[in-house]
C-alpha cells in the first residue's frame, strides 16, 4: 500500500530535550516536506526537500532541522524544543513530474506537546 | 507574498443542505488551486484541483471553479452528508517545486 508513515504519532516532551520525528514514504517520491498545523493558521511549511541531499527552508524553519540521506526518509529534528513548537506536524511527499497536476500525499500526523 | 483566505468556521449544516465554502487567493502569477480535506484524526487528502482559469475540479459531489477575474475557488456541494464532516483547506501552488500555500481551514459539521 502506498503511504507516508510518521513516528511517533503522539509525543509529550520537556523543553530542551532533543527529539526526532521520522517520516518515510514508499512511493519513490522525489519531493518531501514538513508542515505544522496550528488552529486558524492552516498548514505552514517548515522545510522541504526536492531530492536526496537537497533541502531548503519553508516559511517557518526556525528551531527545526532536517536531513535527506535516503530518498524514502525525511526526519524532522528539534534540537532544543520549546513550548511554542507544540503543534500537529505533517509530513508529505509527491513526485516531481508533470508540474501542473501532481498531488501531495500526507502522513497521519504527529501531535507534539512541549511542556 | 502569496496567500489564501478562507471563510472562518465552523460551518454547521443539516444533512442534504447546500454547501459553499469561500476561498480567495492572492498570487503574483497563475497558480494551480487545490482543495484538501482532513477527516478527524487523519492527514490531508486531495479532494479536487484546477490548474488554469475556468477549469472546474470535481470529486465525490464537490465542485470548485477557478475564477481568475475574482481570484476565487469556492467549494460547493449540492447535498451534504454526515460523512462530509471534516476540515477543508484551500491551497495554491505557484511556480517550480511543490510548495503549497494553505488557507486557515474551515471546519464543516453536518448534523443528521
XYZ file of C-alpha atoms in Angstrom:
227
model
C 0.000 0.000 0.000
C 1.311 3.421 -0.998
C 1.671 5.540 2.092
C 3.534 8.093 4.144
C 4.247 7.000 7.691
C 5.245 9.098 10.667
C 6.504 8.128 14.096
C 5.656 8.727 16.790
C 2.009 9.688 16.393
C 1.891 11.349 19.796
C 4.729 12.758 21.859
C 4.888 14.711 25.083
C 8.304 16.061 25.985
C 10.007 18.760 28.031
C 11.709 21.950 26.982
C 15.228 21.417 25.682
C 15.157 17.660 25.220
C 16.197 16.836 21.661
C 13.732 14.809 19.645
C 13.320 13.397 16.149
C 10.099 12.719 14.281
C 10.575 10.226 11.479
C 8.861 10.276 8.108
C 9.040 7.570 5.473
C 7.352 7.099 2.096
C 7.237 4.014 -0.107
C 6.258 5.689 -3.389
C 9.758 6.654 -4.589
C 8.773 10.319 -4.485
C 11.469 12.912 -5.010
C 9.780 15.680 -3.056
C 9.173 15.566 0.700
C 8.046 18.262 3.068
C 7.203 19.015 6.691
C 4.290 21.179 7.806
C 2.951 22.286 11.131
C -0.759 22.839 11.666
C -1.981 25.359 14.211
C -5.587 26.478 14.803
C -6.641 29.234 12.438
C -3.277 29.253 10.641
C -3.745 26.273 8.365
C -0.612 24.383 7.438
C 2.693 26.178 7.277
C 5.710 24.671 5.626
C 8.778 24.098 7.799
C 11.301 22.509 5.406
C 11.189 20.700 2.128
C 13.452 18.529 0.026
C 13.496 18.192 -3.737
C 15.696 15.077 -3.650
C 18.419 13.310 -1.686
C 20.832 15.759 -0.059
C 18.739 18.730 -1.289
C 16.810 20.557 1.425
C 15.506 24.089 1.792
C 13.665 26.271 4.268
C 9.956 26.786 4.147
C 8.001 29.548 5.816
C 8.709 28.661 9.472
C 12.095 26.865 9.714
C 13.357 28.382 12.984
C 14.041 25.772 15.655
C 13.948 22.815 13.245
C 16.447 20.785 11.249
C 16.001 18.145 8.580
C 18.130 15.729 6.625
C 17.596 13.722 3.440
C 20.210 10.995 3.281
C 17.871 8.497 1.634
C 15.077 9.094 -0.818
C 12.411 7.457 1.328
C 13.192 9.140 4.680
C 12.941 12.755 5.793
C 13.294 13.119 9.581
C 12.415 16.318 11.418
C 14.769 17.219 14.254
C 14.066 19.563 17.137
C 17.427 20.168 18.803
C 16.013 22.119 21.751
C 12.208 22.046 21.713
C 10.265 24.924 23.210
C 6.575 25.223 24.152
C 5.822 27.290 21.022
C 6.642 24.189 18.975
C 3.642 22.413 20.440
C 1.679 21.616 17.312
C 0.406 18.977 14.918
C 3.053 18.034 12.381
C 2.511 16.529 8.955
C 4.959 15.028 6.533
C 4.073 14.946 2.832
C 5.595 13.621 -0.361
C 4.962 13.885 -4.072
C 6.588 13.015 -7.365
C 8.278 15.712 -9.398
C 6.984 15.326 -12.896
C 4.024 16.730 -14.783
C 4.455 20.024 -12.963
C 0.859 21.094 -13.093
C -1.093 18.070 -11.937
C 0.726 16.174 -9.175
C -0.646 15.963 -5.650
C 0.989 15.712 -2.254
C 0.380 12.642 -0.112
C 0.203 13.353 3.587
C 1.126 11.237 6.573
C -1.281 10.757 9.501
C 0.297 13.466 11.640
C 2.335 13.686 14.847
C 0.872 15.568 17.770
C 3.723 17.093 19.771
C 3.365 18.722 23.171
C 6.346 20.522 24.711
C 5.981 21.402 28.399
C 3.525 37.224 -0.880
C 1.121 34.537 -1.977
C -1.783 33.886 0.353
C -5.090 32.056 0.640
C -8.076 33.271 2.621
C -10.941 31.011 3.622
C -14.142 31.721 5.427
C -13.885 31.011 9.107
C -15.799 28.138 10.562
C -17.268 26.170 11.908
C -19.941 25.771 9.285
C -22.855 23.775 10.651
C -25.416 22.350 8.228
C -28.199 19.826 8.269
C -27.922 16.743 6.098
C -28.865 17.378 2.436
C -28.244 21.119 2.729
C -26.249 23.048 0.108
C -22.651 23.814 0.977
C -20.447 26.714 -0.045
C -17.024 27.349 1.469
C -15.438 30.524 0.142
C -11.801 30.710 -0.856
C -9.939 33.643 -2.375
C -6.270 33.931 -3.161
C -3.521 36.418 -3.821
C -0.699 35.351 -6.077
C 1.899 37.020 -8.251
C 1.381 34.616 -11.138
C -1.077 31.957 -12.250
C -1.336 29.314 -9.551
C -2.783 25.852 -9.503
C -5.561 25.608 -6.935
C -6.499 22.751 -4.643
C -8.990 21.706 -2.029
C -7.798 19.263 0.607
C -9.975 17.525 3.191
C -8.915 16.351 6.643
C -11.156 13.833 8.382
C -10.890 13.541 12.169
C -7.592 12.021 13.246
C -6.240 11.721 9.717
C -3.861 13.515 7.388
C -4.929 15.675 4.487
C -6.289 14.157 1.294
C -6.578 15.881 -2.034
C -10.256 16.465 -2.805
C -10.058 18.293 -6.120
C -7.869 20.612 -8.132
C -7.835 23.057 -11.038
C -4.769 24.156 -12.916
C -5.966 27.061 -15.066
C -8.653 29.697 -15.280
C -12.225 28.449 -15.799
C -11.256 24.854 -15.006
C -13.725 23.060 -12.783
C -12.461 20.471 -10.352
C -14.902 17.872 -9.071
C -14.870 14.801 -6.849
C -17.332 12.997 -4.543
C -20.071 15.506 -5.380
C -17.886 18.512 -4.549
C -17.075 21.123 -7.178
C -14.943 24.250 -7.427
C -14.321 26.552 -10.383
C -11.104 28.505 -10.881
C -12.221 32.128 -11.279
C -9.316 34.287 -12.320
C -11.353 37.503 -12.509
C -12.401 37.226 -8.866
C -9.308 35.240 -7.718
C -11.609 32.697 -6.134
C -12.002 28.931 -5.880
C -15.155 28.373 -3.839
C -16.049 24.826 -2.832
C -19.658 23.691 -3.337
C -21.734 20.590 -2.808
C -25.408 20.266 -3.555
C -26.370 17.903 -0.738
C -24.026 17.280 2.181
C -23.920 14.112 4.246
C -22.886 13.497 7.832
C -19.793 11.748 6.460
C -18.671 15.049 4.901
C -17.942 16.442 8.364
C -14.266 17.384 8.226
C -11.891 20.315 7.920
C -11.458 21.675 4.401
C -8.331 23.501 3.247
C -7.940 25.621 0.161
C -4.392 25.802 -1.194
C -2.403 27.166 -4.089
C 0.806 26.178 -5.785
C 2.792 28.641 -7.812
C 5.888 28.113 -9.876
C 8.521 25.418 -9.708
C 8.640 22.956 -6.907
C 5.759 21.552 -4.917
C 5.349 24.258 -2.307
C 1.754 24.639 -1.241
C 0.315 27.712 0.463
C -2.696 26.825 2.599
C -5.633 28.759 3.905
C -6.567 28.524 7.567
C -9.052 25.701 7.088
C -12.825 25.594 7.529
C -14.461 23.045 9.779
C -17.717 21.614 8.435
C -20.152 19.900 10.775
C -23.140 18.134 9.235
C -25.970 17.112 11.553
C -28.437 14.321 10.789
